[in-house]
Amino acid sequence: MMGLGAAAGMALGDPPADYSSIAAVGLFVTLMCVCIVVGHLLEENRWMNESITALFIGLGTGAIILFASSGKHSRVLVFSEDLFFIYLLPPIIFNAGFQVKKKQFFRNFITITLFGAVGTLISFTVISLGALGLISRLNIGALELGDYLALGAIFSATDSVCTLQVLSQDETPFLYSLVFGEGVVNDATSVVLFNAIQNFDLGNISTVKLLQFIGSFLYLFSTSTILGVAAGLLSAYIIKKLYFGRHSTDREVSIMMLMAYLSYMLAELLDLSGILTVFFCGIVMSHYTWHNVTESSRVTTKHAFATLSFIAETFLFLYVGMDALDIEKWKIVGQTYSPVKSIALSSTILALVLVSRAAFVFPLSFLSNLTKKTPEGKISFKQQVIVWWAGLMRGAVSIALAYNKFTRSGHTQQPSNAIMVTSTITVVLFSTMVFGLLTKPLIRLLNPPRHLSRETSTLSEPSSPKSFLEHLAANSPGHPDLENGISIRRPASLRLLLVSPTRSVHHYWRKFDNGFMRPVFGGRGFVPFVPGSPTESSVPLLTGNEN
């Protein structure tokens, strides 16, 4: 008996075996706290943002670790694609969909899809052909056709995470919806392209196979979107029917979080685009599920999703900053190639990124403007410049794809692969720091604040969880169109109806939404009443006949 007690005491008292893991986690938690404090102090700075701050702190920490370890390594964790795609990316993309201004997003949905899908294909083509024609002349090693095509997919991926930091949804909702919406579709398209290239038989290319590829891409895009919408509607239906809030708001919050994450994992298991799935799941949850839960759950979920996204973003940029100084890859490159060749490769890639983005932003903007009947919906030349510039940043998606193609388990010994990884890191750091630093001043120069009042007052709508509570408290249920954020009353006469027709795609969607979707799946004005459930005195329920 005493022996058992001693053994139990020793087991409980023994220190953890893996000190390195605890030290790594402790270091990252400390650095994230530092990032939050520094980011708060630089809140009003016109140049800096939190992603660039985290990147600088990560680089500084990596330099200190490199010095302390006598040049052996610069990071306490090896870059992991699983860590990035499974744990860090889902909360960021979901929260973006959860907080997005839906009317602004869907109003520009065709343009966003045009930029994100067609634009990415154009960018991929330009970068691949440019790499084949220019990088092949640098004689950096044995690169095959598949490597050049992979480069096109890797550097076609914009950094939608950094876009969240440099563009404001409240100040520039039109530009935000274009650039960020394009970024989400772009990331999904780039990953699909990359995976297709990996599995494509480059020695046997035919028109039939290209058509099959286009068909599979359209299938992937549509099924990923449908899966995200289905997961969001299922969560809304379950919460509406069972009304967890009558017993515990914790269950409501938990079921929303877990079903959102489940949608992403299901998409990955089915070889679909988890990015698109979780983004549209966030949009549907904000429209239906969020209105079915109690008031306390609404506040909790709004801040919980935003907090998880913020932590993941900060961790991600710290991670990239520290891993950028990994001495192993730089030593291989330094021993094999001259500094001039490394700079030439990075400069060539950066030039191809600049040209490839211009190759689709301006022509596709012209085509998009041809379909717009009013000047307000058209993309001005100054806005096109901002869209072009804000999408030049490359981030963790590019690094993850580069590691997937040119390394094994985060390591590489082949010089040609090592220089491709270091060049990718160089382009990511340069584009994030330089282009990211200059984006805010560029927006102020080309789109001054005095011109934003019309855009924010007429185009933005506080129907997202981020601003719904504040807007709802300031408006009565019966009068303004609360979902649109615009005070539009019903026409009082037939003459007024003829002068200001309301028959539009949005009108018919609202009619279908109010007539079928909300009664089944809940939403604003259709929250079920269960005896004994928590009351929501501060947030009045809306009637079901709102427009």
Coordinates of C-alpha atoms in Angstrom, one line a residue:
M1 CA 0.0 0.0 0.0
M2 CA 2.8 2.4 0.9
G3 CA 4.6 1.4 -2.3
L4 CA 1.5 2.4 -4.3
G5 CA 1.2 5.7 -2.5
A6 CA 4.9 6.5 -3.1
A7 CA 4.6 5.6 -6.8
A8 CA 1.5 7.8 -7.1
G9 CA 3.2 10.6 -5.3
M10 CA 6.3 10.4 -7.6
A11 CA 4.1 10.2 -10.6
L12 CA 2.2 13.4 -9.6
G13 CA 5.3 15.2 -8.5
D14 CA 7.5 14.3 -11.4
P15 CA 8.2 17.3 -13.7
P16 CA 7.1 17.0 -17.3
A17 CA 9.6 15.2 -19.5
D18 CA 9.5 17.5 -22.6
Y19 CA 10.9 20.8 -21.3
S20 CA 11.5 22.1 -24.9
S21 CA 7.8 22.0 -25.8
I22 CA 6.9 23.9 -22.6
A23 CA 9.6 26.4 -23.2
A24 CA 8.4 26.9 -26.8
V25 CA 4.8 27.5 -25.8
G26 CA 5.8 29.7 -22.9
L27 CA 8.0 31.8 -25.2
F28 CA 5.2 32.3 -27.8
V29 CA 2.7 33.2 -25.1
T30 CA 5.1 35.8 -23.7
L31 CA 5.8 37.2 -27.2
M32 CA 2.1 37.4 -28.0
C33 CA 1.6 39.4 -24.8
V34 CA 4.4 41.7 -25.9
C35 CA 2.8 42.0 -29.4
I36 CA -0.6 43.0 -27.8
V37 CA 1.0 45.7 -25.6
V38 CA 3.2 47.1 -28.5
G39 CA 0.3 47.0 -30.9
H40 CA -1.9 48.9 -28.4
L41 CA 0.8 51.6 -28.1
L42 CA 1.1 51.9 -31.9
E43 CA -2.7 51.9 -32.4
E44 CA -2.8 55.4 -33.9
N45 CA 0.4 55.0 -36.0
R46 CA -0.3 55.6 -39.7
W47 CA 2.4 53.2 -40.8
M48 CA 2.4 50.2 -38.4
N49 CA -0.2 47.5 -37.9
E50 CA -0.3 44.5 -35.6
S51 CA 0.8 41.9 -38.2
I52 CA 3.9 43.9 -39.1
T53 CA 4.6 44.5 -35.4
A54 CA 4.4 40.7 -34.7
L55 CA 6.6 40.0 -37.7
F56 CA 9.3 42.4 -36.4
I57 CA 9.1 41.0 -32.9
G58 CA 9.4 37.5 -34.4
L59 CA 12.5 38.5 -36.4
G60 CA 14.1 40.1 -33.4
T61 CA 13.4 37.1 -31.2
G62 CA 14.8 34.8 -33.9
A63 CA 17.9 36.8 -34.1
I64 CA 18.4 36.6 -30.3
I65 CA 17.8 32.8 -30.3
L66 CA 20.3 32.5 -33.2
F67 CA 22.9 34.4 -31.2
A68 CA 22.3 32.6 -28.0
S69 CA 22.5 29.2 -29.7
S70 CA 25.8 30.1 -31.4
G71 CA 24.3 30.1 -34.8
K72 CA 22.7 26.7 -34.6
H73 CA 19.0 27.6 -34.9
S74 CA 16.7 30.6 -34.7
R75 CA 13.3 29.2 -33.8
V76 CA 11.9 26.9 -31.1
L77 CA 9.3 25.3 -33.5
V78 CA 9.7 24.0 -37.0
F79 CA 7.2 25.4 -39.5
S80 CA 4.4 22.9 -39.8
E81 CA 1.7 22.9 -42.6
D82 CA -0.6 21.0 -40.3
L83 CA -0.3 23.6 -37.6
F84 CA -1.1 26.3 -40.1
F85 CA -3.9 24.7 -42.1
I86 CA -5.6 22.8 -39.3
Y87 CA -5.3 25.1 -36.3
L88 CA -4.4 28.7 -37.3
L89 CA -6.2 29.4 -40.5
P90 CA -9.7 28.2 -39.7
P91 CA -10.5 30.7 -36.9
I92 CA -9.1 33.6 -39.0
I93 CA -11.2 32.8 -42.1
F94 CA -14.3 31.9 -40.1
N95 CA -14.3 35.1 -38.1
A96 CA -13.9 37.1 -41.3
G97 CA -17.0 35.5 -42.7
F98 CA -18.8 35.9 -39.4
Q99 CA -18.1 39.6 -39.2
V100 CA -18.3 40.5 -42.9
K101 CA -20.9 43.0 -44.1
K102 CA -23.0 40.6 -46.1
K103 CA -24.8 43.0 -48.3
Q104 CA -21.6 44.7 -49.4
F105 CA -20.0 41.3 -50.0
F106 CA -22.8 39.8 -52.1
R107 CA -23.3 43.1 -54.0
N108 CA -19.8 42.7 -55.3
F109 CA -19.8 38.9 -55.4
I110 CA -19.4 38.6 -59.2
T111 CA -16.5 41.0 -59.2
I112 CA -14.9 39.2 -56.1
T113 CA -15.3 35.8 -57.9
L114 CA -13.9 37.3 -61.1
F115 CA -10.8 38.6 -59.2
G116 CA -10.4 35.5 -57.0
A117 CA -10.8 32.8 -59.5
V118 CA -10.2 34.2 -63.0
G119 CA -7.6 36.7 -61.7
T120 CA -5.7 34.0 -59.9
L121 CA -5.6 31.9 -63.0
I122 CA -4.2 34.9 -65.0
S123 CA -1.7 35.5 -62.2
F124 CA -0.7 31.9 -62.1
T125 CA -0.1 31.9 -65.9
V126 CA 2.0 35.1 -65.9
I127 CA 4.2 34.0 -63.0
S128 CA 4.7 30.4 -64.3
L129 CA 5.6 31.6 -67.8
G130 CA 7.8 34.4 -66.4
A131 CA 9.5 31.9 -64.1
L132 CA 10.1 29.5 -66.9
G133 CA 11.6 32.3 -69.1
L134 CA 13.6 34.2 -66.5
I135 CA 14.4 32.0 -63.5
S136 CA 15.5 29.2 -65.8
R137 CA 18.3 31.5 -67.1
L138 CA 19.7 32.0 -63.5
N139 CA 21.0 28.4 -63.5
I140 CA 20.1 27.8 -59.9
G141 CA 19.8 24.0 -60.3
A142 CA 17.7 21.2 -61.6
L143 CA 14.1 22.6 -61.7
E144 CA 11.5 20.8 -63.7
L145 CA 8.3 22.1 -65.4
G146 CA 6.3 21.1 -62.3
D147 CA 8.5 23.3 -60.1
Y148 CA 7.9 26.4 -62.3
L149 CA 4.1 25.7 -62.3
A150 CA 4.2 25.3 -58.5
L151 CA 5.9 28.7 -58.2
G152 CA 3.0 30.2 -60.1
A153 CA 0.5 28.7 -57.7
I154 CA 2.6 29.6 -54.6
F155 CA 3.0 33.3 -55.5
S156 CA -0.5 33.7 -56.8
A157 CA -1.7 33.3 -53.1
T158 CA -2.3 36.8 -51.6
D159 CA -2.2 37.3 -47.9
S160 CA -5.8 37.7 -46.8
V161 CA -4.8 37.8 -43.1
C162 CA -2.6 40.9 -43.6
T163 CA -5.5 42.5 -45.6
L164 CA -7.6 42.4 -42.4
Q165 CA -5.0 44.6 -40.7
V166 CA -4.4 47.2 -43.4
L167 CA -7.9 47.7 -44.6
S168 CA -10.9 48.8 -42.4
Q169 CA -14.3 47.3 -43.0
D170 CA -15.9 50.4 -41.5
E171 CA -13.9 53.1 -43.3
T172 CA -13.6 51.5 -46.7
P173 CA -16.3 48.8 -46.9
F174 CA -16.3 48.7 -50.7
L175 CA -12.5 48.2 -51.0
Y176 CA -12.4 45.8 -48.0
S177 CA -15.1 43.6 -49.5
L178 CA -13.3 43.5 -52.9
V179 CA -9.7 42.9 -51.6
F180 CA -10.6 40.5 -48.7
G181 CA -13.3 38.6 -50.6
E182 CA -10.9 38.2 -53.4
G183 CA -8.2 37.0 -51.0
V184 CA -10.4 34.2 -49.6
V185 CA -11.4 32.9 -53.0
N186 CA -7.8 33.5 -54.2
D187 CA -6.3 31.4 -51.3
A188 CA -8.7 28.5 -52.1
T189 CA -8.0 28.8 -55.8
S190 CA -4.2 28.8 -55.2
V191 CA -4.3 25.7 -53.0
V192 CA -6.5 23.9 -55.5
L193 CA -4.1 24.8 -58.3
F194 CA -1.2 23.7 -56.3
N195 CA -2.7 20.3 -55.4
A196 CA -3.8 19.8 -59.1
I197 CA -0.2 20.5 -60.3
Q198 CA 1.1 18.0 -57.8
N199 CA -1.2 15.3 -59.1
F200 CA -1.2 16.3 -62.8
D201 CA 0.6 14.3 -65.4
L202 CA 2.6 17.1 -67.0
G203 CA 4.0 14.8 -69.7
N204 CA 0.5 14.1 -71.1
I205 CA -1.4 17.3 -71.3
S206 CA -4.4 17.6 -73.6
T207 CA -7.5 19.8 -74.2
V208 CA -9.7 17.2 -72.6
K209 CA -7.6 17.1 -69.4
L210 CA -7.6 20.9 -69.2
L211 CA -11.4 20.9 -69.5
Q212 CA -11.5 18.2 -66.8
F213 CA -9.4 20.4 -64.6
I214 CA -11.7 23.4 -65.1
G215 CA -14.7 21.2 -64.4
S216 CA -13.1 19.8 -61.2
F217 CA -12.3 23.3 -60.1
L218 CA -15.9 24.5 -60.5
Y219 CA -17.1 21.3 -58.8
L220 CA -14.7 22.0 -55.9
F221 CA -15.8 25.6 -55.6
S222 CA -19.5 24.9 -55.6
T223 CA -19.4 21.9 -53.3
S224 CA -17.1 23.6 -50.8
T225 CA -19.6 26.6 -50.7
I226 CA -22.6 24.3 -50.4
L227 CA -21.0 22.3 -47.5
G228 CA -20.3 25.6 -45.6
V229 CA -23.9 26.8 -46.1
A230 CA -25.3 23.4 -45.1
A231 CA -23.2 23.3 -41.9
G232 CA -24.3 26.8 -41.0
L233 CA -28.0 26.0 -41.6
L234 CA -27.7 22.8 -39.6
S235 CA -26.3 24.6 -36.6
A236 CA -29.1 27.2 -36.9
Y237 CA -31.8 24.5 -37.1
I238 CA -30.4 22.6 -34.1
I239 CA -30.1 25.6 -31.9
K240 CA -33.5 26.9 -32.9
K241 CA -35.3 23.6 -32.3
L242 CA -33.5 22.6 -29.1
Y243 CA -32.9 26.1 -27.7
F244 CA -29.9 25.3 -25.6
G245 CA -30.0 28.7 -23.9
R246 CA -32.9 27.7 -21.6
H247 CA -30.4 25.6 -19.7
S248 CA -26.9 26.8 -20.6
T249 CA -25.5 29.5 -22.8
D250 CA -22.2 27.6 -22.7
R251 CA -23.8 24.8 -24.8
E252 CA -24.9 27.3 -27.4
V253 CA -21.5 28.9 -27.7
S254 CA -19.8 25.4 -27.8
I255 CA -22.1 24.0 -30.5
M256 CA -21.5 27.1 -32.7
M257 CA -17.7 26.8 -32.3
L258 CA -17.5 23.1 -32.8
M259 CA -19.9 22.9 -35.8
A260 CA -17.9 25.8 -37.5
Y261 CA -14.7 23.8 -37.0
L262 CA -16.4 20.6 -38.1
S263 CA -17.3 22.1 -41.4
Y264 CA -13.6 22.9 -42.1
M265 CA -12.5 19.4 -41.1
L266 CA -15.2 17.8 -43.2
A267 CA -14.1 19.8 -46.2
E268 CA -10.5 18.7 -45.8
L269 CA -11.5 15.1 -45.3
L270 CA -13.5 15.2 -48.5
D271 CA -10.6 16.9 -50.4
L272 CA -12.6 20.2 -50.8
S273 CA -11.6 23.7 -50.0
G274 CA -11.8 24.2 -46.2
I275 CA -11.1 27.9 -46.6
L276 CA -14.2 28.5 -48.7
T277 CA -16.3 26.1 -46.6
V278 CA -15.6 27.8 -43.2
F279 CA -15.9 31.3 -44.7
F280 CA -19.4 30.7 -46.0
C281 CA -20.3 28.8 -42.8
G282 CA -19.4 32.0 -40.9
I283 CA -21.6 34.1 -43.2
V284 CA -24.6 31.7 -42.7
M285 CA -24.1 31.5 -39.0
S286 CA -24.0 35.3 -38.6
H287 CA -27.3 35.5 -40.6
Y288 CA -29.3 32.7 -38.9
T289 CA -27.6 30.9 -36.0
W290 CA -26.4 34.0 -34.2
H291 CA -29.9 35.4 -33.9
N292 CA -31.2 32.1 -32.4
V293 CA -29.1 32.2 -29.3
T294 CA -29.6 34.2 -26.1
E295 CA -28.3 37.8 -25.8
S296 CA -25.4 36.7 -23.6
S297 CA -24.4 34.1 -26.1
R298 CA -24.4 36.7 -28.9
V299 CA -22.0 38.9 -27.0
T300 CA -19.9 35.9 -26.0
T301 CA -19.6 34.4 -29.6
K302 CA -18.9 37.8 -31.1
H303 CA -15.9 38.4 -28.8
A304 CA -14.8 34.7 -28.7
F305 CA -14.5 34.4 -32.4
A306 CA -12.7 37.7 -32.8
T307 CA -10.3 36.8 -29.9
L308 CA -9.5 33.4 -31.4
S309 CA -8.9 35.0 -34.8
F310 CA -6.7 37.7 -33.3
I311 CA -4.5 35.2 -31.3
A312 CA -4.1 33.0 -34.4
E313 CA -3.1 36.0 -36.5
T314 CA -0.5 37.1 -34.0
F315 CA 0.9 33.6 -33.5
L316 CA 1.1 33.2 -37.2
F317 CA 3.2 36.3 -37.9
L318 CA 5.5 35.6 -34.9
Y319 CA 6.0 32.1 -36.2
V320 CA 6.9 33.3 -39.7
G321 CA 9.2 35.9 -38.3
M322 CA 11.1 33.5 -36.2
D323 CA 11.3 30.7 -38.9
A324 CA 12.6 33.2 -41.5
L325 CA 16.0 33.2 -39.8
D326 CA 16.3 29.4 -39.8
I327 CA 20.1 29.1 -40.4
E328 CA 20.0 25.6 -42.0
K329 CA 18.5 26.8 -45.3
W330 CA 20.5 30.0 -45.4
K331 CA 23.8 28.1 -44.9
I332 CA 23.0 25.8 -47.8
V333 CA 22.2 28.7 -50.0
G334 CA 25.3 30.7 -48.9
Q335 CA 27.6 27.8 -49.6
T336 CA 26.2 27.1 -53.1
Y337 CA 25.1 30.4 -54.6
S338 CA 26.5 34.0 -54.6
P339 CA 24.5 36.7 -52.8
V340 CA 23.9 38.3 -56.2
K341 CA 22.1 35.2 -57.5
S342 CA 19.9 35.0 -54.4
I343 CA 19.0 38.7 -54.7
A344 CA 18.3 38.3 -58.5
L345 CA 16.0 35.4 -57.8
S346 CA 14.0 37.2 -55.1
S347 CA 13.8 40.4 -57.2
T348 CA 12.6 38.4 -60.3
I349 CA 9.8 36.7 -58.3
L350 CA 8.8 40.1 -56.7
A351 CA 8.7 41.7 -60.2
L352 CA 6.5 38.8 -61.5
V353 CA 4.2 39.3 -58.6
L354 CA 3.8 43.0 -59.4
V355 CA 3.2 42.4 -63.1
S356 CA 0.9 39.4 -62.6
R357 CA -1.4 41.3 -60.3
A358 CA -1.6 44.3 -62.6
A359 CA -2.3 41.9 -65.5
F360 CA -5.7 41.0 -64.1
V361 CA -6.7 43.8 -61.7
F362 CA -7.0 46.6 -64.3
P363 CA -8.5 44.5 -67.2
L364 CA -11.0 42.7 -65.0
S365 CA -11.9 46.0 -63.3
F366 CA -12.7 47.4 -66.8
L367 CA -14.9 44.4 -67.6
S368 CA -16.6 44.6 -64.2
N369 CA -17.3 48.3 -64.7
L370 CA -19.0 47.5 -68.1
T371 CA -21.7 45.6 -66.2
K372 CA -22.4 48.3 -63.7
K373 CA -25.2 50.8 -64.5
T374 CA -24.5 53.4 -61.8
P375 CA -21.2 55.2 -61.1
E376 CA -21.4 54.2 -57.4
G377 CA -20.9 50.5 -58.3
K378 CA -17.9 51.1 -60.6
I379 CA -14.3 50.7 -59.5
S380 CA -12.5 54.0 -60.1
F381 CA -8.9 54.1 -61.3
K382 CA -7.7 55.2 -57.8
Q383 CA -9.6 52.3 -56.2
Q384 CA -8.1 49.9 -58.8
V385 CA -4.6 51.1 -57.8
I386 CA -5.5 50.4 -54.1
V387 CA -6.9 46.9 -54.9
W388 CA -3.7 46.2 -56.9
W389 CA -1.4 47.4 -54.2
A390 CA -3.2 45.8 -51.2
G391 CA -3.2 42.4 -52.9
L392 CA 0.6 42.4 -53.4
M393 CA 1.3 41.1 -49.9
R394 CA 2.3 37.4 -49.7
G395 CA 2.0 35.5 -46.5
A396 CA 1.8 32.2 -44.7
V397 CA -0.2 30.4 -47.4
S398 CA 2.8 31.0 -49.8
I399 CA 5.3 29.8 -47.2
A400 CA 3.2 26.7 -46.4
L401 CA 2.9 25.8 -50.1
A402 CA 6.7 26.4 -50.6
Y403 CA 7.5 24.1 -47.7
N404 CA 5.2 21.5 -49.1
K405 CA 6.9 21.6 -52.5
F406 CA 10.5 22.1 -51.7
T407 CA 11.1 20.5 -48.2
R408 CA 10.4 17.4 -46.3
S409 CA 9.2 17.9 -42.7
G410 CA 10.4 21.5 -42.7
H411 CA 14.0 20.6 -43.8
T412 CA 15.8 20.4 -47.1
Q413 CA 19.3 19.5 -48.2
Q414 CA 19.1 20.2 -51.9
P415 CA 20.5 23.6 -52.8
S416 CA 17.9 24.4 -55.6
N417 CA 15.1 23.6 -53.1
A418 CA 16.7 25.6 -50.3
I419 CA 17.1 28.7 -52.4
M420 CA 13.4 28.5 -53.5
V421 CA 12.4 28.4 -49.8
T422 CA 14.7 31.3 -48.8
S423 CA 13.5 33.3 -51.8
T424 CA 9.9 32.7 -50.8
I425 CA 10.6 33.9 -47.3
T426 CA 12.4 37.0 -48.6
V427 CA 9.5 37.9 -50.9
V428 CA 7.0 37.3 -48.0
L429 CA 8.9 39.5 -45.6
F430 CA 9.6 42.3 -48.1
S431 CA 6.0 42.4 -49.4
T432 CA 4.4 42.3 -45.9
M433 CA 6.7 44.9 -44.5
V434 CA 7.1 47.3 -47.4
F435 CA 3.8 47.0 -49.1
G436 CA 2.0 46.6 -45.8
L437 CA 3.6 49.7 -44.3
L438 CA 2.7 51.8 -47.4
T439 CA -0.9 50.6 -47.8
K440 CA -2.5 52.8 -45.2
P441 CA -0.7 56.0 -46.4
L442 CA -1.6 55.1 -50.0
I443 CA -5.3 54.7 -49.0
R444 CA -5.2 58.1 -47.3
L445 CA -3.6 59.6 -50.4
L446 CA -5.9 58.1 -53.0
N447 CA -9.1 57.8 -50.9
P448 CA -9.0 60.7 -48.4
P449 CA -11.2 60.4 -45.3
R450 CA -13.5 63.2 -46.4
H451 CA -14.7 61.0 -49.3
L452 CA -15.4 58.1 -47.0
S453 CA -18.5 59.5 -45.4
R454 CA -20.7 58.8 -48.4
E455 CA -19.4 55.3 -48.8
T456 CA -19.7 54.3 -45.2
S457 CA -23.2 55.9 -44.7
T458 CA -24.8 54.4 -47.8
L459 CA -23.0 51.2 -48.5
S460 CA -22.2 49.7 -45.1
E461 CA -24.8 47.9 -43.1
P462 CA -24.5 46.9 -39.4
S463 CA -26.2 43.6 -39.9
S464 CA -23.1 41.7 -38.8
P465 CA -22.6 40.5 -35.2
K466 CA -19.9 43.1 -34.8
S467 CA -22.3 46.1 -34.8
F468 CA -25.8 44.6 -34.6
L469 CA -26.4 45.2 -30.9
E470 CA -25.5 48.9 -31.1
H471 CA -27.5 49.5 -34.2
L472 CA -30.6 47.6 -32.9
A473 CA -30.6 49.6 -29.6
A474 CA -30.7 52.8 -31.6
N475 CA -33.6 51.9 -34.0
S476 CA -37.2 50.9 -33.5
P477 CA -38.4 47.6 -34.9
G478 CA -40.9 48.8 -37.4
H479 CA -39.4 51.6 -39.4
P480 CA -35.9 51.5 -40.9
D481 CA -34.5 48.6 -42.8
L482 CA -32.3 47.3 -40.1
E483 CA -30.5 44.8 -42.2
N484 CA -29.4 47.2 -44.8
G485 CA -28.4 49.9 -42.4
I486 CA -30.3 52.5 -44.6
S487 CA -33.5 54.2 -43.5
I488 CA -35.8 53.1 -46.3
R489 CA -39.5 53.1 -45.5
R490 CA -42.1 51.3 -47.5
P491 CA -43.6 53.2 -50.4
A492 CA -46.8 55.0 -49.1
S493 CA -48.5 55.1 -52.5
L494 CA -48.6 53.4 -55.9
R495 CA -47.1 56.5 -57.5
L496 CA -44.1 56.4 -55.1
L497 CA -43.7 52.6 -55.7
L498 CA -43.5 53.3 -59.5
V499 CA -41.0 56.0 -59.0
S500 CA -38.8 54.0 -56.6
P501 CA -39.2 50.3 -57.6
T502 CA -38.1 47.8 -55.0
R503 CA -38.1 44.8 -57.3
S504 CA -34.5 43.6 -57.3
V505 CA -32.5 40.4 -56.7
H506 CA -32.1 41.5 -53.1
H507 CA -35.9 42.1 -52.8
Y508 CA -36.7 38.6 -54.0
W509 CA -34.0 37.1 -51.8
R510 CA -35.5 38.9 -48.7
K511 CA -39.0 37.7 -49.7
F512 CA -37.7 34.1 -49.9
D513 CA -35.7 34.5 -46.7
N514 CA -38.6 35.9 -44.7
G515 CA -41.1 33.5 -46.2
F516 CA -39.2 30.2 -45.9
M517 CA -35.7 30.3 -44.6
R518 CA -36.1 32.3 -41.4
P519 CA -39.3 30.4 -40.2
V520 CA -37.4 27.1 -40.7
F521 CA -33.8 28.1 -39.6
G522 CA -34.5 31.1 -37.4
G523 CA -32.8 34.4 -37.6
R524 CA -33.7 37.9 -36.7
G525 CA -37.4 38.1 -35.7
F526 CA -37.8 34.3 -35.5
V527 CA -36.2 33.5 -32.2
P528 CA -38.3 30.8 -30.6
F529 CA -39.8 31.5 -27.1
V530 CA -39.4 28.7 -24.6
P531 CA -41.0 29.1 -21.1
G532 CA -38.3 29.6 -18.5
S533 CA -35.7 30.7 -21.1
P534 CA -33.5 33.8 -20.4
T535 CA -35.2 37.0 -21.5
E536 CA -33.6 39.5 -23.7
S537 CA -35.0 42.7 -22.4
S538 CA -32.3 45.0 -23.9
V539 CA -32.7 43.6 -27.4
P540 CA -36.2 43.9 -28.7
L541 CA -37.4 41.1 -31.1
L542 CA -38.3 42.2 -34.6
T543 CA -41.4 41.2 -36.3
G544 CA -41.3 38.7 -39.0
N545 CA -42.5 41.0 -41.8
E546 CA -39.4 43.3 -41.8
N547 CA -37.9 44.2 -45.2

